CSV table of N, CA and C in Angstrom, one decimal:
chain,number,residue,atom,x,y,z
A,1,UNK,N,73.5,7.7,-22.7
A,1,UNK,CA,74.0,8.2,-24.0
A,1,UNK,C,73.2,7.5,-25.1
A,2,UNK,N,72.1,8.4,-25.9
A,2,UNK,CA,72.2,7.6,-27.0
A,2,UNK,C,72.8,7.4,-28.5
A,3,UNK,N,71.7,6.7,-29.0
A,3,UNK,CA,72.5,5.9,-30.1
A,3,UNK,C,73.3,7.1,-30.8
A,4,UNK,N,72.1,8.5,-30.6
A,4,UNK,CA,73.4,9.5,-32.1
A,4,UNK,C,74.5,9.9,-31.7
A,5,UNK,N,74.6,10.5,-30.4
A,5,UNK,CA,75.6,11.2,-29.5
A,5,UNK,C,76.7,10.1,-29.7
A,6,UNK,N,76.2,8.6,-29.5
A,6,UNK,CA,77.6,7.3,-29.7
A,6,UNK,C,78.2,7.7,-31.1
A,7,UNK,N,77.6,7.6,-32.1
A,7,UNK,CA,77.6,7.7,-33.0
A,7,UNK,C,78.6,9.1,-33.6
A,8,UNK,N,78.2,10.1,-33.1
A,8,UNK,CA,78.6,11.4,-33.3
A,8,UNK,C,80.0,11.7,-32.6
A,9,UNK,N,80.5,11.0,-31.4
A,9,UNK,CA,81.5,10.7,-30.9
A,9,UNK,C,82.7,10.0,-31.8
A,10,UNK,N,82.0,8.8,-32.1
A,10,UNK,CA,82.5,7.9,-32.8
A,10,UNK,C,83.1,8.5,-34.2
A,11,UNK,N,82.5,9.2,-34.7
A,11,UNK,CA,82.9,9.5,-36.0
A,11,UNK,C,83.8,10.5,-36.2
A,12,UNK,N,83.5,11.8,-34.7
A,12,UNK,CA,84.9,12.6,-34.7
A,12,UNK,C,85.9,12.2,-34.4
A,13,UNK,N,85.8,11.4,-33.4
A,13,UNK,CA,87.1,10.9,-33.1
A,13,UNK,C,88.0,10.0,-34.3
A,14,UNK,N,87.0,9.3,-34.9
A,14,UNK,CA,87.4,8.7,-36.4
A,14,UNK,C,88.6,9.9,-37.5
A,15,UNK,N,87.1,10.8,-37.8
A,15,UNK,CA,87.3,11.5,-38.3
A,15,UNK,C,88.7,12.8,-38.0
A,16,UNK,N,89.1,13.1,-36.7
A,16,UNK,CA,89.9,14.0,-36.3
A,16,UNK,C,91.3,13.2,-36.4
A,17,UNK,N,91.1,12.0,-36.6
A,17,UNK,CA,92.5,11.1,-36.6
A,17,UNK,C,92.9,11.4,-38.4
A,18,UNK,N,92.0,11.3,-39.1
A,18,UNK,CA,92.8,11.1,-40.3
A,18,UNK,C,93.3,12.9,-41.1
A,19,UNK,N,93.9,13.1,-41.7
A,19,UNK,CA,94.4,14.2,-42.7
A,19,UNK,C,93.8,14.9,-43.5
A,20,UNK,N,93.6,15.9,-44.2
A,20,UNK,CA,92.8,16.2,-45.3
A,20,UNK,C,92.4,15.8,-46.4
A,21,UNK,N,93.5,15.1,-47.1
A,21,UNK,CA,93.6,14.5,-48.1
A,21,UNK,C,92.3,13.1,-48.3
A,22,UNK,N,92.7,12.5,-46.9
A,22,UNK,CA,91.5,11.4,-46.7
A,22,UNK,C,90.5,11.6,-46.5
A,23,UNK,N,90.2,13.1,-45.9
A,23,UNK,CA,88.8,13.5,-45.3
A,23,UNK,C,87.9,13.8,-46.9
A,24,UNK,N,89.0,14.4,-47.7
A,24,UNK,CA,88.4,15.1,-49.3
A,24,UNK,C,88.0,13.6,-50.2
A,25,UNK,N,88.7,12.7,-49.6
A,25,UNK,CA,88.4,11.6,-50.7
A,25,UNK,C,87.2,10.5,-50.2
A,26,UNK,N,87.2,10.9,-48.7
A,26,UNK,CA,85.6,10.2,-48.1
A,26,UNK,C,84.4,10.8,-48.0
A,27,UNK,N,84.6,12.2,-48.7
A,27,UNK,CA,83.5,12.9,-49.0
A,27,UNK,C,83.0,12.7,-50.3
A,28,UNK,N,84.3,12.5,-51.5
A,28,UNK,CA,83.8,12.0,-52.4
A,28,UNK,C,83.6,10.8,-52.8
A,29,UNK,N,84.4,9.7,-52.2
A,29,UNK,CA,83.7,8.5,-52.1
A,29,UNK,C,82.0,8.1,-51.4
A,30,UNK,N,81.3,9.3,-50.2
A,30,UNK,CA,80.1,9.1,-50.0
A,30,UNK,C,79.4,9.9,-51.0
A,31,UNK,N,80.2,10.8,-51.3
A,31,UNK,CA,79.0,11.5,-52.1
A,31,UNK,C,78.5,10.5,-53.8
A,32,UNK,N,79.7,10.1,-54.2
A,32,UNK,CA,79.4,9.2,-54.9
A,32,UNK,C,78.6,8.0,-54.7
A,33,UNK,N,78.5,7.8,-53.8
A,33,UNK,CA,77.7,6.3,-53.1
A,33,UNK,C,76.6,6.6,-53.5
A,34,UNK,N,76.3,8.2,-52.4
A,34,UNK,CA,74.8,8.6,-52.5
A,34,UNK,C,73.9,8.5,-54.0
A,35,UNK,N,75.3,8.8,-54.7
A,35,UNK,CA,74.8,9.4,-56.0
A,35,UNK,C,74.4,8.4,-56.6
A,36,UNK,N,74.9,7.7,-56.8
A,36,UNK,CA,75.0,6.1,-57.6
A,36,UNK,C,73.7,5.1,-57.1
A,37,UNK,N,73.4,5.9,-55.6
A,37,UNK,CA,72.3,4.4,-54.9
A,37,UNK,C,70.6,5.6,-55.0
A,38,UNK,N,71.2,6.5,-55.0
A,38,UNK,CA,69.7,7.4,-54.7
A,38,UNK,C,69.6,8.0,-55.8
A,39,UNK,N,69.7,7.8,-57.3
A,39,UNK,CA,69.9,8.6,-58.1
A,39,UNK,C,68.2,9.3,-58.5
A,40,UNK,N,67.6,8.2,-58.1
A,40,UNK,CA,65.7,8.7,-58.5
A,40,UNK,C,65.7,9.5,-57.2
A,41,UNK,N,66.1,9.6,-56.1
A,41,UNK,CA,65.8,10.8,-55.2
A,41,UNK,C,66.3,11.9,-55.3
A,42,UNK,N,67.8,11.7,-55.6
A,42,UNK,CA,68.2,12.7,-56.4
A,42,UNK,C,68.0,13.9,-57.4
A,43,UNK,N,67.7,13.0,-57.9
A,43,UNK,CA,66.4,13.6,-59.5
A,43,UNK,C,65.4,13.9,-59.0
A,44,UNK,N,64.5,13.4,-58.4
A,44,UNK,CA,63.9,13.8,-57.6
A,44,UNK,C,63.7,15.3,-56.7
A,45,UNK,N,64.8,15.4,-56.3
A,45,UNK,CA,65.0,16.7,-55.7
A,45,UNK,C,65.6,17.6,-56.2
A,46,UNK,N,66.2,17.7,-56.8
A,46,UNK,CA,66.9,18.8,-57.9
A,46,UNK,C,65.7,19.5,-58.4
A,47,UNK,N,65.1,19.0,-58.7
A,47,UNK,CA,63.9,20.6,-59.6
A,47,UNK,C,63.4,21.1,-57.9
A,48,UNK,N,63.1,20.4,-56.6
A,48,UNK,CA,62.2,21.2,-55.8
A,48,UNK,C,63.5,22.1,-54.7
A,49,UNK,N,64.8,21.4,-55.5
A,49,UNK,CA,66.1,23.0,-54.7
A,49,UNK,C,65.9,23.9,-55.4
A,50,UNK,N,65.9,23.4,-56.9
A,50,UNK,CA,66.3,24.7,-57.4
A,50,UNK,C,65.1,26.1,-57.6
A,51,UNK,N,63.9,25.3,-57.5
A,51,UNK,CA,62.5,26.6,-56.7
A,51,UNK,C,63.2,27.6,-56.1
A,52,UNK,N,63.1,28.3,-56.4
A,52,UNK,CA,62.7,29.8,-55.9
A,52,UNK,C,61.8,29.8,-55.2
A,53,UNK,N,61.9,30.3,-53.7
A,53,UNK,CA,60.2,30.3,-53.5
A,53,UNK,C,59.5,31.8,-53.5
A,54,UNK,N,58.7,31.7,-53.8
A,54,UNK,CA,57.6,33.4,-54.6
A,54,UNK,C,56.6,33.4,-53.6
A,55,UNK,N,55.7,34.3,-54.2
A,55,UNK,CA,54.5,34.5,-53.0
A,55,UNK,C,53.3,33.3,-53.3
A,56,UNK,N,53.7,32.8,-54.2
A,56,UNK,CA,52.1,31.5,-54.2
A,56,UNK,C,52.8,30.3,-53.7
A,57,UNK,N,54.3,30.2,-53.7
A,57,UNK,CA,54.5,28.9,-53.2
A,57,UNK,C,55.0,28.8,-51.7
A,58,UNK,N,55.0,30.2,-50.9
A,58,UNK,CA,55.2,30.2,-49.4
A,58,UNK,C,54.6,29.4,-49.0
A,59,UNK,N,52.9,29.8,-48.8
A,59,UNK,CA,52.1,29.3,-47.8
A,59,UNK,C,52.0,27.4,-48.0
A,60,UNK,N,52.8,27.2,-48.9
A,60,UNK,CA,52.6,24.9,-49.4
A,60,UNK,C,54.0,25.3,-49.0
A,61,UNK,N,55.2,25.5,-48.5
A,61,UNK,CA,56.4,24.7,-48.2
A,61,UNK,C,56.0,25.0,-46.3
């Protein structure tokens, strides 16, 4: 077994134990983490989601 599958075990079973309420508030407690620690990747990526992609920018993604 590796590391992800441990991992991915680990976290359902975490995760299937608690309620809704806690699951809604550990998505916004990570999502805020991310936000707060990666904010230049963040920024970063926000203009190349919001692309559209057209016919000159197919063949570069």
């Amino acid at each position: 077994m590796n590391l992800l599958k441990l991992f991915k075990s680990t976290f359902q079973s975490y995760f299937n134990k608690i309620n809704l309420n806690e699951r809604i508030s550990l998505f916004k407690r990570a999502n805020s983490y991310i936000s707060s620690h990666y904010h230049r990747l963040c920024s970063y990526l926000n203009p190349i989601r919001e692309l559209k992609p057209n016919k000159q920018r197919r063949g570069r993604w």
